[in-house]
PDB file of C-alpha atoms in Angstrom:
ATOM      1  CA  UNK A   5     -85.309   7.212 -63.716  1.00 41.00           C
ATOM      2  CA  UNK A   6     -87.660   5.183 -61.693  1.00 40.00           C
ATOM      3  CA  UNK A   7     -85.319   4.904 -58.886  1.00 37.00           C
ATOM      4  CA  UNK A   8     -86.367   8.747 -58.386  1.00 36.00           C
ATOM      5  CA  UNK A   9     -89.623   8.746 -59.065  1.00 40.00           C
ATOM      6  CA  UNK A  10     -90.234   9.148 -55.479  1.00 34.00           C
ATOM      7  CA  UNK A  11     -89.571  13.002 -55.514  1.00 36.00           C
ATOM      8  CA  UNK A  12     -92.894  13.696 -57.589  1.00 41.00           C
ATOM      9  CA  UNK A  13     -94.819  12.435 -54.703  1.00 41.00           C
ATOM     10  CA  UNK A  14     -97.230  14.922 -54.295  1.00 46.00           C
ATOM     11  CA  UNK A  15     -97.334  17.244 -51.548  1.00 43.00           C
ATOM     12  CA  UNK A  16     -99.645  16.913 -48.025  1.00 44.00           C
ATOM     13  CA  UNK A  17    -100.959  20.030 -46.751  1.00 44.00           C
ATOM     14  CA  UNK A  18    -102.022  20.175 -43.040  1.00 40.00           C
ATOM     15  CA  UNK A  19    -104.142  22.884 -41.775  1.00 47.00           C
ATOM     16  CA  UNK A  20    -102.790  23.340 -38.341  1.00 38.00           C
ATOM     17  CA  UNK A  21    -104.823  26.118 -35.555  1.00 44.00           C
ATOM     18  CA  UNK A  22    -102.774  28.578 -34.877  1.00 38.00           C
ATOM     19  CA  UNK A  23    -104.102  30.649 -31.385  1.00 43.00           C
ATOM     20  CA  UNK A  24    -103.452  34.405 -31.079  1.00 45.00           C
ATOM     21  CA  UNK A  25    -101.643  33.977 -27.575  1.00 43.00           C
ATOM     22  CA  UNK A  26    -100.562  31.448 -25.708  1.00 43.00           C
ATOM     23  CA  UNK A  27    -102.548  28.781 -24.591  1.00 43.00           C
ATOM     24  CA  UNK A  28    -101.364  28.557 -20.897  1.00 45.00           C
ATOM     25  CA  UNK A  29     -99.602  30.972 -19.260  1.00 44.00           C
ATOM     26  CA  UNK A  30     -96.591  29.636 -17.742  1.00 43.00           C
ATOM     27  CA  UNK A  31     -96.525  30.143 -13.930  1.00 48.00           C
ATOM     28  CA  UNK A  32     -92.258  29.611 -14.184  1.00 47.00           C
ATOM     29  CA  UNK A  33     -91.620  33.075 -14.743  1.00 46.00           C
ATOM     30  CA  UNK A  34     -87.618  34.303 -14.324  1.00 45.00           C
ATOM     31  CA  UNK A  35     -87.334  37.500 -11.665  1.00 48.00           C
ATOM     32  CA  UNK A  36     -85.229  40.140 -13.320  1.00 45.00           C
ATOM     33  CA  UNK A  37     -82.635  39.865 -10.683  1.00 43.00           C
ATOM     34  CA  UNK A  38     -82.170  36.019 -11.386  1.00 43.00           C
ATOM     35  CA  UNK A  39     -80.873  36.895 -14.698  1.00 40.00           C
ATOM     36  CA  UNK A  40     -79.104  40.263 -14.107  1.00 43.00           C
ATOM     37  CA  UNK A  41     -75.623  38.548 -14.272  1.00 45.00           C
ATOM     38  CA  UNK A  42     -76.021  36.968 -17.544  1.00 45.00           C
ATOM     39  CA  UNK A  43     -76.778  40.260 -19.216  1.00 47.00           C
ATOM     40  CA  UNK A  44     -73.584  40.988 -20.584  1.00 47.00           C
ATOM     41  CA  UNK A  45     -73.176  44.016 -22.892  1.00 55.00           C
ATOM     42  CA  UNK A  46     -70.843  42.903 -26.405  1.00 52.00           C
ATOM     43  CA  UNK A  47     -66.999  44.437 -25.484  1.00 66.00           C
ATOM     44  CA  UNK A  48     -64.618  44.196 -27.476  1.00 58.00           C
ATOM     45  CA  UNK A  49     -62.121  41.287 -27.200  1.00 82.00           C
ATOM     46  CA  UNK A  50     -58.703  41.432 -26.865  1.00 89.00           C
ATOM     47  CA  UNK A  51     -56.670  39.146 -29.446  1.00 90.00           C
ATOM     48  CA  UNK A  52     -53.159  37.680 -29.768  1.00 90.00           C
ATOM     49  CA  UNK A  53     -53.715  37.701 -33.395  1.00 88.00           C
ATOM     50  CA  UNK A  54     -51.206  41.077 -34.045  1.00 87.00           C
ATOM     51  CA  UNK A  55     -49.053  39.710 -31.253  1.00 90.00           C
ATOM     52  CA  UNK A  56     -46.036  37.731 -33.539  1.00 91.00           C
ATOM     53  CA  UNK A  57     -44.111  34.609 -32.423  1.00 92.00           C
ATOM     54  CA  UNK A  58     -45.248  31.768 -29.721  1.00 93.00           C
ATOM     55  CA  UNK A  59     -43.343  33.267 -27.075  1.00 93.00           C
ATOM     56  CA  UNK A  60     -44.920  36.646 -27.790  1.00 94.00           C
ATOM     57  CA  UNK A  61     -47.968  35.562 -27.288  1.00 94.00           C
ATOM     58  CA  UNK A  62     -47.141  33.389 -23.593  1.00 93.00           C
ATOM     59  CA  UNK A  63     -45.752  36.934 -22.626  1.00 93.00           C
ATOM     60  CA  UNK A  64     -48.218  38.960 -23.373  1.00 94.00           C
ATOM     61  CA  UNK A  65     -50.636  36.349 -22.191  1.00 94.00           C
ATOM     62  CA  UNK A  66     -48.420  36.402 -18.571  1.00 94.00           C
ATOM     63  CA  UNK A  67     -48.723  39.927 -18.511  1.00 95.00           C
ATOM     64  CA  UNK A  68     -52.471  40.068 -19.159  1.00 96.00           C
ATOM     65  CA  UNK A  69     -53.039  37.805 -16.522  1.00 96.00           C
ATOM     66  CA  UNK A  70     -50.932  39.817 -13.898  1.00 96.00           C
ATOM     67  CA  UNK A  71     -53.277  42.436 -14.928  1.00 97.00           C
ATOM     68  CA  UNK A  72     -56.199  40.530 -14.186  1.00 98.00           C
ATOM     69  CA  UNK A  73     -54.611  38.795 -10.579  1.00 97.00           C
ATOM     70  CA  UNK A  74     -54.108  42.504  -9.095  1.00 98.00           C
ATOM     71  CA  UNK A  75     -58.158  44.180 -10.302  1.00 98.00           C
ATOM     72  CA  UNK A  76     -59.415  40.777  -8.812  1.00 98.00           C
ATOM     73  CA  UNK A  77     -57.856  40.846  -6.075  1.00 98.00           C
ATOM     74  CA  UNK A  78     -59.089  44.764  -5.216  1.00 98.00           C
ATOM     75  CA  UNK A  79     -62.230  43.329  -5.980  1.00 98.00           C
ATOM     76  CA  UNK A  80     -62.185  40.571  -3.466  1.00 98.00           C
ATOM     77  CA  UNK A  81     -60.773  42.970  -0.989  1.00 98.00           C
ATOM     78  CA  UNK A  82     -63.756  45.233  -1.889  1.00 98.00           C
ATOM     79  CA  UNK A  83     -66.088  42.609  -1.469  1.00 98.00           C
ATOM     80  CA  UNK A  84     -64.660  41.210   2.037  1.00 98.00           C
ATOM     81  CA  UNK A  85     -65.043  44.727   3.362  1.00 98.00           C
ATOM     82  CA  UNK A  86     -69.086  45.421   2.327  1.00 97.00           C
ATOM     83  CA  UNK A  87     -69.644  41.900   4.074  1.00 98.00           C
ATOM     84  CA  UNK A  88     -67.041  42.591   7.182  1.00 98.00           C
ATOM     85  CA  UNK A  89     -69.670  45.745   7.535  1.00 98.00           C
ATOM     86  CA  UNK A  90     -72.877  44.758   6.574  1.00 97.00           C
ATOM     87  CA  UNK A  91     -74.429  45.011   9.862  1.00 96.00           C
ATOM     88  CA  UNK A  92     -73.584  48.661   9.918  1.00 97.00           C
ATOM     89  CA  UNK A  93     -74.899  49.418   6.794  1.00 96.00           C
ATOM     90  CA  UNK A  94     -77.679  51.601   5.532  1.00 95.00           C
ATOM     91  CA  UNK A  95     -79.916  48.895   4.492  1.00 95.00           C
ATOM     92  CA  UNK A  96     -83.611  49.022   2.641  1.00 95.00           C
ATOM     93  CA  UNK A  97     -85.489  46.112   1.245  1.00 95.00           C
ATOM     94  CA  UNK A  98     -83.635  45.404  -1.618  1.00 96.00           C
ATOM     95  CA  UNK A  99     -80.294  45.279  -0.016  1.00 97.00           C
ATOM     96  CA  UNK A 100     -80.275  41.681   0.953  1.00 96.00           C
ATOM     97  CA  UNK A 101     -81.294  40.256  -2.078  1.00 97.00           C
ATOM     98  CA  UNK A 102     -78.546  42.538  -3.816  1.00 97.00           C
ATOM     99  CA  UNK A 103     -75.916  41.002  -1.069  1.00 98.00           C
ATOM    100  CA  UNK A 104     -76.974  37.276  -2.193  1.00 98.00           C
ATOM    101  CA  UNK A 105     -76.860  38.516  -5.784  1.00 98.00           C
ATOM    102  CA  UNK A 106     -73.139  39.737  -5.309  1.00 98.00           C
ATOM    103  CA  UNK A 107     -72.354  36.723  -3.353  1.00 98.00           C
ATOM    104  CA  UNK A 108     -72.975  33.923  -5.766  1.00 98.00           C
ATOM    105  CA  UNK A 109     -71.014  35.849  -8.300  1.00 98.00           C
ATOM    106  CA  UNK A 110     -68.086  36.332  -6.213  1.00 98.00           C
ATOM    107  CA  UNK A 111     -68.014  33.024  -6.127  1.00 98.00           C
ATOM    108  CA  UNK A 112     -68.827  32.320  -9.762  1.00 98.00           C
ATOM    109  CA  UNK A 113     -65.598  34.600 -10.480  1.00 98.00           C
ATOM    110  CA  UNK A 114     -63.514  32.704  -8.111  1.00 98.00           C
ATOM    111  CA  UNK A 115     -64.893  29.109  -9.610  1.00 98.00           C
ATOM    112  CA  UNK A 116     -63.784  30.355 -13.017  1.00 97.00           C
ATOM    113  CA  UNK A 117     -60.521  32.281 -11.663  1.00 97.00           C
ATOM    114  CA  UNK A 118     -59.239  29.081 -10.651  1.00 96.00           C
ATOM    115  CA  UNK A 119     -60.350  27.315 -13.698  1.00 95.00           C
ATOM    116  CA  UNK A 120     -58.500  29.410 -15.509  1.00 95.00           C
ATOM    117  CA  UNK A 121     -55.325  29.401 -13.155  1.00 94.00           C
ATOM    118  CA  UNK A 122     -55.379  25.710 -14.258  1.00 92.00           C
ATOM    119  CA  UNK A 123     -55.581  26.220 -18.034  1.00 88.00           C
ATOM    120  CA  UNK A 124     -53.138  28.846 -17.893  1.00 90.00           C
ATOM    121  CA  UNK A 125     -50.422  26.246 -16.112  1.00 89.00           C
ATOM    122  CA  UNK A 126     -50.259  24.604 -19.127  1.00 85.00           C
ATOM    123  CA  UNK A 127     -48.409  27.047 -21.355  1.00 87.00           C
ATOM    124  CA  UNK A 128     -45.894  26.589 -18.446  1.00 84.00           C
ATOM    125  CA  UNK A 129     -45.240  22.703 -19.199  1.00 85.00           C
ATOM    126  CA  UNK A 130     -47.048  22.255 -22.634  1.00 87.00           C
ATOM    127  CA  UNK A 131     -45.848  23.352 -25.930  1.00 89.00           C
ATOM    128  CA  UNK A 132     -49.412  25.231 -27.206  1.00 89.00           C
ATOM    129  CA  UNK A 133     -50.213  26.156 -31.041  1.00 92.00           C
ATOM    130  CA  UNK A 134     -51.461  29.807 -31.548  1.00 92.00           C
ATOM    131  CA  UNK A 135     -54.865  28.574 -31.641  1.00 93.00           C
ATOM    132  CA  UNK A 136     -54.407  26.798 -28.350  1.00 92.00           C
ATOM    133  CA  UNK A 137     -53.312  30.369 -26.947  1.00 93.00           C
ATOM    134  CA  UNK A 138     -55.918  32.303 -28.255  1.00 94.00           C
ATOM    135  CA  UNK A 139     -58.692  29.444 -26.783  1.00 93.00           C
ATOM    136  CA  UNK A 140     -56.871  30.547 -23.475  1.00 94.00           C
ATOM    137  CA  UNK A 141     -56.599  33.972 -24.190  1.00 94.00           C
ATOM    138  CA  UNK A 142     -60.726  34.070 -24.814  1.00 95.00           C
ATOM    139  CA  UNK A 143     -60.996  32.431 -21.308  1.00 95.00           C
ATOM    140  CA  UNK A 144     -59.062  35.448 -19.844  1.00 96.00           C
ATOM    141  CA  UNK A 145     -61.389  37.951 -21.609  1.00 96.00           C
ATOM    142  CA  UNK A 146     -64.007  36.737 -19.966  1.00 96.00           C
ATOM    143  CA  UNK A 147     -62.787  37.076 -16.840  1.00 97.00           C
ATOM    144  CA  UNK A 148     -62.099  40.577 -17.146  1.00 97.00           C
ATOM    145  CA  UNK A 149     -65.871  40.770 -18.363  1.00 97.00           C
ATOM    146  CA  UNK A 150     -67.116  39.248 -15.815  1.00 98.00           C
ATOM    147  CA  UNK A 151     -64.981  41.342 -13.939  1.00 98.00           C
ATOM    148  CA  UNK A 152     -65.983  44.681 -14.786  1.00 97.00           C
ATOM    149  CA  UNK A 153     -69.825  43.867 -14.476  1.00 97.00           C
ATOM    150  CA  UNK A 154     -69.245  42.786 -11.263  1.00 98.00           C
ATOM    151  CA  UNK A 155     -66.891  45.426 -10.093  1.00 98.00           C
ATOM    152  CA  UNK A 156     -69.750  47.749 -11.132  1.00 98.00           C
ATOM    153  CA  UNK A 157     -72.354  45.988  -9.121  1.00 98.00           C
ATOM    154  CA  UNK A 158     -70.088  46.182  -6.091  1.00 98.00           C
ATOM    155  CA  UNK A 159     -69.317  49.918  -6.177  1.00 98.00           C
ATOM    156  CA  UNK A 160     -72.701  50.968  -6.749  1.00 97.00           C
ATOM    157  CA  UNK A 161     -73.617  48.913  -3.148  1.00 98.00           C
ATOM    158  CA  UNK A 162     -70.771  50.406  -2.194  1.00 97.00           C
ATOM    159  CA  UNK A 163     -72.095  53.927  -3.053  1.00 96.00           C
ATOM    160  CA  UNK A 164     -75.926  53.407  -1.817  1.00 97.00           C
ATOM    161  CA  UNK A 165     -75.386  51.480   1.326  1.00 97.00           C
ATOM    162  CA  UNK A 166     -72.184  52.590   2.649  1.00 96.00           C
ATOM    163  CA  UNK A 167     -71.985  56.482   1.828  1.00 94.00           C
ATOM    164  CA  UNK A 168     -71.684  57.151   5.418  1.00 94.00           C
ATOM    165  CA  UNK A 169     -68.838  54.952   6.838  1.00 95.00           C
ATOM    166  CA  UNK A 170     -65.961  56.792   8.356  1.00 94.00           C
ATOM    167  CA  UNK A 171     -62.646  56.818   6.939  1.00 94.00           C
ATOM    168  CA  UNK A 172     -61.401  55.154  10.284  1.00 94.00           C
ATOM    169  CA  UNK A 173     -63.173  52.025   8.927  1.00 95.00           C
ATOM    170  CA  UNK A 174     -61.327  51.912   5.735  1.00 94.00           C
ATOM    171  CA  UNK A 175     -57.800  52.492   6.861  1.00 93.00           C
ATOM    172  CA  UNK A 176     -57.850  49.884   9.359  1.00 94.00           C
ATOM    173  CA  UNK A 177     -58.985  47.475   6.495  1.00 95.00           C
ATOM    174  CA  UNK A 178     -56.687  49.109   3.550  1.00 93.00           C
ATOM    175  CA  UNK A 179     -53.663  47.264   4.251  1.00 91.00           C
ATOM    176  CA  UNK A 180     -55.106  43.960   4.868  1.00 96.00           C
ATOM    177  CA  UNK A 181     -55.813  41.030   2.664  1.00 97.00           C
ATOM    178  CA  UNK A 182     -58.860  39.899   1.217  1.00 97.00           C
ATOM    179  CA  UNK A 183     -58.315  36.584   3.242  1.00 98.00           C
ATOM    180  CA  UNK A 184     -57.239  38.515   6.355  1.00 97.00           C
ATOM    181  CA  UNK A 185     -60.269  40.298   6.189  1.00 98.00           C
ATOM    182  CA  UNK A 186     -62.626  37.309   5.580  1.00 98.00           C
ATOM    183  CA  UNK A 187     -61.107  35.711   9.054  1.00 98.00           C
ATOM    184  CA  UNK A 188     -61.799  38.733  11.271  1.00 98.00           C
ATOM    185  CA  UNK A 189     -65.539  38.678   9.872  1.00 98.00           C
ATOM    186  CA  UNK A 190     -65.353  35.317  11.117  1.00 98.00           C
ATOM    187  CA  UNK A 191     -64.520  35.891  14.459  1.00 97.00           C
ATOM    188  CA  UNK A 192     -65.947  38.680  14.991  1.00 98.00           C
ATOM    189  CA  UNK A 193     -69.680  36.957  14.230  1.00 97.00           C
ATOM    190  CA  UNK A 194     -67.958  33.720  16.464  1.00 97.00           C
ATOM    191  CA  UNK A 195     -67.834  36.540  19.269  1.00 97.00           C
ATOM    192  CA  UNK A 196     -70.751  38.253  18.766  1.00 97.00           C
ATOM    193  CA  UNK A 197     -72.824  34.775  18.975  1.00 97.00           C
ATOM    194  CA  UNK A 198     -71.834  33.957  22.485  1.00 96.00           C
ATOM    195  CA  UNK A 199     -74.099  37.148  23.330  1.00 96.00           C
ATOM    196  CA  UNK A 200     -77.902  37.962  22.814  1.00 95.00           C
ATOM    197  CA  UNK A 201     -76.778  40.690  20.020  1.00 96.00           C
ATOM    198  CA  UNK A 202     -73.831  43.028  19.322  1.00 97.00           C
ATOM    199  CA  UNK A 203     -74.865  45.494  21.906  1.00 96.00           C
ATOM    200  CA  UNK A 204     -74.286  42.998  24.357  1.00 97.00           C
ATOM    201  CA  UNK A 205     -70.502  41.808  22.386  1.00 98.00           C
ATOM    202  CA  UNK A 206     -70.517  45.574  22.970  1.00 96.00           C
ATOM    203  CA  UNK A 207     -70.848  46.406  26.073  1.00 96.00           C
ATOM    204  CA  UNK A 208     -68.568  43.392  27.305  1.00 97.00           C
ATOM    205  CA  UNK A 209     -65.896  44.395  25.213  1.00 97.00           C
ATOM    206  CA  UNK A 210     -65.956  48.283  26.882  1.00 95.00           C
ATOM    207  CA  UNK A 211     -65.512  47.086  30.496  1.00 95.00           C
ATOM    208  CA  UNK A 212     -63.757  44.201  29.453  1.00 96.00           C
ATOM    209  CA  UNK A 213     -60.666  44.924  27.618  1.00 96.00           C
ATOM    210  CA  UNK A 214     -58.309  46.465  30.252  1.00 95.00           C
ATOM    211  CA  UNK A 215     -55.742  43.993  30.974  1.00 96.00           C
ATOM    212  CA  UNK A 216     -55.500  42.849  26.675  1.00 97.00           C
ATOM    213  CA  UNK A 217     -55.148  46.530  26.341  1.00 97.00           C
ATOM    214  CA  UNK A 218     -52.368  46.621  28.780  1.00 97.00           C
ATOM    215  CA  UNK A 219     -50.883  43.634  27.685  1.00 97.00           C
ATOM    216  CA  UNK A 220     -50.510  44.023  24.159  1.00 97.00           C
ATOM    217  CA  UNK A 221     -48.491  47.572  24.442  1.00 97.00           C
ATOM    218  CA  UNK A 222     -46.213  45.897  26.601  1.00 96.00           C
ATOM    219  CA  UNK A 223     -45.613  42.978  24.028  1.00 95.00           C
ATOM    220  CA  UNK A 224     -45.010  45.674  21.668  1.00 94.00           C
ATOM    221  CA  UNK A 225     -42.577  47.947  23.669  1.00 93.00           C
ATOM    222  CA  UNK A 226     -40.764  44.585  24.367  1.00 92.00           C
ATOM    223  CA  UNK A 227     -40.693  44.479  20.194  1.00 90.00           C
ATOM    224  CA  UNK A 228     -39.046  47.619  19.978  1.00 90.00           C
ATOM    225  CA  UNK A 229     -36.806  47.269  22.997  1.00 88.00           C
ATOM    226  CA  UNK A 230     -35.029  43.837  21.342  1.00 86.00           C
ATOM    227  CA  UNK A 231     -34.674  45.838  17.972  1.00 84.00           C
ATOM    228  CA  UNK A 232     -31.773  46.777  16.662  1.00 81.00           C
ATOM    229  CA  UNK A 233     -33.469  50.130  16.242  1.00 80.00           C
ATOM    230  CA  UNK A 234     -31.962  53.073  18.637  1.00 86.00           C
ATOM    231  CA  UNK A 235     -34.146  56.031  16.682  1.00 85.00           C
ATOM    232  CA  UNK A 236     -37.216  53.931  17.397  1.00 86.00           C
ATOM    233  CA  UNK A 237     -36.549  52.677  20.958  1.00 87.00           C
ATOM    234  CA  UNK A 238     -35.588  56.743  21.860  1.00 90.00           C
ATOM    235  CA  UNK A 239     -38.925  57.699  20.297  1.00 91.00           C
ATOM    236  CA  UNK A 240     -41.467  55.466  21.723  1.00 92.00           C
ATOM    237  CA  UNK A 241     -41.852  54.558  25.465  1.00 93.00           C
ATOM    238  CA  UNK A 242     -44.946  52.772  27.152  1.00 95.00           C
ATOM    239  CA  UNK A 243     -46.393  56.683  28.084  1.00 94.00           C
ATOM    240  CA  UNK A 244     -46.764  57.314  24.464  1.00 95.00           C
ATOM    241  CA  UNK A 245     -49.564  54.524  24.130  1.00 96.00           C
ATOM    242  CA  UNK A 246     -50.884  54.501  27.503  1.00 96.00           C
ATOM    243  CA  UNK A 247     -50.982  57.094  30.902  1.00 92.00           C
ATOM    244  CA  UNK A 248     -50.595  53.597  33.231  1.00 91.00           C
ATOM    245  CA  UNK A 249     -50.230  50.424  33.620  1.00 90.00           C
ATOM    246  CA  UNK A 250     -54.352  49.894  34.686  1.00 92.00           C
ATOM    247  CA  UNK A 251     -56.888  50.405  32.368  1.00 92.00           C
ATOM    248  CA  UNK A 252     -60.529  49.910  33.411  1.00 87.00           C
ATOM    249  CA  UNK A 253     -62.546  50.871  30.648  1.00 88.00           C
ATOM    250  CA  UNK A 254     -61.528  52.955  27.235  1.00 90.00           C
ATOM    251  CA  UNK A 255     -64.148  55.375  25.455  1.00 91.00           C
ATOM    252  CA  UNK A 256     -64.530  54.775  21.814  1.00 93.00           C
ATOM    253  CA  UNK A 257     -61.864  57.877  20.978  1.00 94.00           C
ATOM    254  CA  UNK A 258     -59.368  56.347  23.203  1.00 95.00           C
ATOM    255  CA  UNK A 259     -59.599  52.826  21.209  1.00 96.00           C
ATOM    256  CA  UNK A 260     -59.104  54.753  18.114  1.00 96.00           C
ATOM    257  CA  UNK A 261     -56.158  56.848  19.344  1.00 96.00           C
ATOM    258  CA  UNK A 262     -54.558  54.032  20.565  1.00 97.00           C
ATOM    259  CA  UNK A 263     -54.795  51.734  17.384  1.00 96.00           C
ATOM    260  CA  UNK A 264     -53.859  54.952  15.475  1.00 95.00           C
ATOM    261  CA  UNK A 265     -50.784  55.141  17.297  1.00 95.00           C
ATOM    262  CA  UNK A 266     -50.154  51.004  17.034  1.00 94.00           C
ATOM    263  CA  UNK A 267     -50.760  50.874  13.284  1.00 92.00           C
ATOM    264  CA  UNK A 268     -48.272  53.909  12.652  1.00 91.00           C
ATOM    265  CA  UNK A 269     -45.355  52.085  14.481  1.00 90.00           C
ATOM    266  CA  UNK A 270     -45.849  48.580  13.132  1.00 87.00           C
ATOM    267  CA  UNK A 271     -45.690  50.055  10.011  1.00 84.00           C
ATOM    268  CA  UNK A 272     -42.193  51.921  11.061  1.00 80.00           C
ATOM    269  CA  UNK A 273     -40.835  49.090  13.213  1.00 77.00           C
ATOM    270  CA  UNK A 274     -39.808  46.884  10.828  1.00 70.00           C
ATOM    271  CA  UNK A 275     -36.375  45.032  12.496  1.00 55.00           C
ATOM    272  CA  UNK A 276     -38.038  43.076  16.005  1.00 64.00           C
ATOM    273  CA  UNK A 277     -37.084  39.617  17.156  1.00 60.00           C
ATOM    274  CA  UNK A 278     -39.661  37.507  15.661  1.00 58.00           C
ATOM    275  CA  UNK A 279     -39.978  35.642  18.874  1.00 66.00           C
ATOM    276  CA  UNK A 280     -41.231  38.802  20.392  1.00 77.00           C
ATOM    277  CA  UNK A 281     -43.460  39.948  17.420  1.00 85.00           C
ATOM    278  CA  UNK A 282     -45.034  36.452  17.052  1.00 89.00           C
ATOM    279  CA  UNK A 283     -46.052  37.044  20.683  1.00 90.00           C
ATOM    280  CA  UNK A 284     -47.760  40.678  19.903  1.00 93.00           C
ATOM    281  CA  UNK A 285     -48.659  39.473  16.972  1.00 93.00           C
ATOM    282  CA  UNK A 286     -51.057  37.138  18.898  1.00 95.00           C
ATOM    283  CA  UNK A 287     -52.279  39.919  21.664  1.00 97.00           C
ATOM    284  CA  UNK A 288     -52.607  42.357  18.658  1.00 96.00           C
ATOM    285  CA  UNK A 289     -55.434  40.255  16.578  1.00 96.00           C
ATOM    286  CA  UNK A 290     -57.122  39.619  19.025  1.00 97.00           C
ATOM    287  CA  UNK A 291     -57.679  43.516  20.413  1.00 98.00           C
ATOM    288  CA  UNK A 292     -58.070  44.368  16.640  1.00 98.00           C
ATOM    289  CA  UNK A 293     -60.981  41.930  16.181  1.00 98.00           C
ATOM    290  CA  UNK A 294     -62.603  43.928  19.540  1.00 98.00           C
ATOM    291  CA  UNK A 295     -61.385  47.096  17.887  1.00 98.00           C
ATOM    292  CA  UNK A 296     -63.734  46.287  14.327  1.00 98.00           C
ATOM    293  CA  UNK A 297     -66.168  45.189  16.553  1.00 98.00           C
ATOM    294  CA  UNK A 298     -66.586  48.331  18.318  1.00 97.00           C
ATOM    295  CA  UNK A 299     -66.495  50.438  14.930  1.00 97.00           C
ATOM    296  CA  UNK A 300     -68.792  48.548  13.152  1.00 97.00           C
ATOM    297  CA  UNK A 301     -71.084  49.074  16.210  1.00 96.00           C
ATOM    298  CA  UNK A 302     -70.465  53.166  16.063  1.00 95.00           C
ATOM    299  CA  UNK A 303     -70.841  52.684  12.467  1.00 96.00           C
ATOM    300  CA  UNK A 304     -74.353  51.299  13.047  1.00 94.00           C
ATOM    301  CA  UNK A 305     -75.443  54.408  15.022  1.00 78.00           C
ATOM    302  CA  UNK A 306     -75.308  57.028  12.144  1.00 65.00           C
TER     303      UNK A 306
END
C-alpha cells in the first residue's frame, strides 16, 4: 500500500488574480473582410454511404464531379468577365477591396480544384476502399461549398457594380472561354499601356482601324468563297459587311453592326479551308480585341 501512498498528498491551493478585462488590448485586430471567406454556413453533405457497390460509388463520384467541372467553369467565365470590365464599372470605395477579396478566392478554388483533380485520378489507376471514396467524396463537397459562397459573392458584384452594362457586352463574351477571355483582358491592358490612358487607346483605335477593318472581311469572304457551301457563298457578298473597299474611320454603331453581322456567320459557316480561316482567324482577334476595347470605353460613359 505504500507504493500509493503518494495519492494522499495533500492538495496546494494557489490564489491566482483574476482581472475583469483584459490586460492589454491587442492592437492585431482581424478586419471583417479578412475573414469573410472562412465563414461558412453548416450544409448538408452529400454521402456515398446509400450508394451500394465500389463501382457505384466511382460513378456516382464521376458524375458528381462533372457536375462540379461545368458550375466552375460558369463561375470562372463569370469571374473573367467582371475583371475583362472593371474599368467600366460603377465603382464606390468598397469595390476594390471586394475585387481583391474575390480574387484570392478564385484562386483559392482553382488551388484546391486542381488538388482535387489529382486525388480524384486515383480512383482511375488505384483500387480505393469505401472509406477511401468517401475521404474523396468529402473533398468534392467542399468544393461545391466553396463554390456556392463564392458564386454568391460574385453575382452580388455582379448585381451592384455592373447593373448597367449593355447586353452587347455580354454576347460578345457568352460564347467564349474563361481562358479566351482572360487573354483578351491581357491584351487589351498590353494596348492600352502604350498610351497615356484608354481615351487615348481610344481615339487611335477610331481613326486607326480602316485597313484591319477592310482586311479582315476580305479574309472572311475568301472563307466562304473556298467552302463547300453554295447557300452561304449566294447569301453573303463583301456589300453585306461593308459599302467599299476604304474605310477611314467607323462610328461606334458601325463597329457593332459589323461584328454583329461577323459573329452571326462564323457561327453559320462552319465548312472553310482551314488555311483560309487560320488566316481570319488571326485578322479577326485582333479587330475583336479593338472591338472590347471600344465597348468597354462606351461602357464607361453611362
Amino acid at each position: 500500500m505504500k507504493l500509493f501512498s503518494f495519492l494522499k498528498k495533500q492538495k496546494e491551493v494557489i490564489d491566482i488574480d483574476i482581472p475583469e478585462g483584459p490586460v492589454h488590448k491587442s492592437q492585431n485586430v482581424a478586419k471583417d473582410e479578412e475573414i469573410y471567406y472562412e465563414r461558412v454556413e453548416v450544409k448538408e453533405q452529400y454521402s456515398l454511404s446509400e450508394i451500394k457497390g465500389i463501382e457505384g460509388k466511382k460513378n456516382k463520384l464521376k458524375e458528381r464531379q462533372e457536375e462540379f467541372e461545368k458550375k466552375v467553369t460558369d463561375l470562372y467565365h463569370s469571374y473573367s468577365f467582371l475583371r475583362l470590365f472593371a474599368k467600366a464599372a460603377d465603382k464606390d470605395k468598397y469595390f476594390n477591396e471586394k475585387m481583391i477579396l474575390i480574387d484570392k478566392s478564385i484562386n483559392r478554388i482553382k488551388k484546391q480544384h486542381e488538388d482535387y483533380k489529382r486525388k480524384s485520378d486515383l480512383i482511375k489507376y488505384v483500387d480505393l476502399n469505401e472509406d477511401e471514396l468517401e475521404t474523396i467524396n468529402s473533398s468534392l463537397n467542399a468544393l461545391f461549398n466553396f463554390y456556392d459562397d463564392l458564386n454568391k459573392e460574385i453575382n452580388k458584384v455582379k448585381t451592384k457594380y455592373y447593373k448597367h452594362l449593355k447586353m452587347t457586352s455580354f454576347g460578345i463574351c457568352s460564347d467564349k472561354s474563361y481562358q479566351e477571355l482572360d487573354n483578351i483582358n491581357k491584351n487589351i491592358n498590353q494596348f492600352i499601356s502604350e498610351y497615356k490612358n484608354i481615351n487615348d487607346a481610344y481615339d487611335f483605335i477610331y481613326y486607326n482601324s480602316g485597313s484591319l477593318i477592310v482586311d479582315t472581311v476580305k479574309a472572311l469572304m475568301e472563307c466562304i468563297e473556298n467552302s463547300n457551301n453554295e447557300e452561304l457563298k449566294s447569301m453573303y457578298k463583301y456589300n453585306y459587311f461593308l459599302d467599299s473597299d476604304f474605310v477611314v474611320a467607323f462610328s461606334f454603331p458601325e463597329w457593332v453592326e459589323l461584328f454583329t453581322k461577323i459573329k452571326y456567320v462564323m457561327r453559320t459557316a462552319s465548312k472553310v479551308e482551314l488555311f483560309d480561316y487560320l488566316k481570319f482567324k488571326k485578322l479577326y482577334d485582333e479587330l475583336e480585341t479593338r472591338y472590347i476595347l471600344m465597348l468597354i470605353h462606351s461602357e464607361m460613359r453611362k
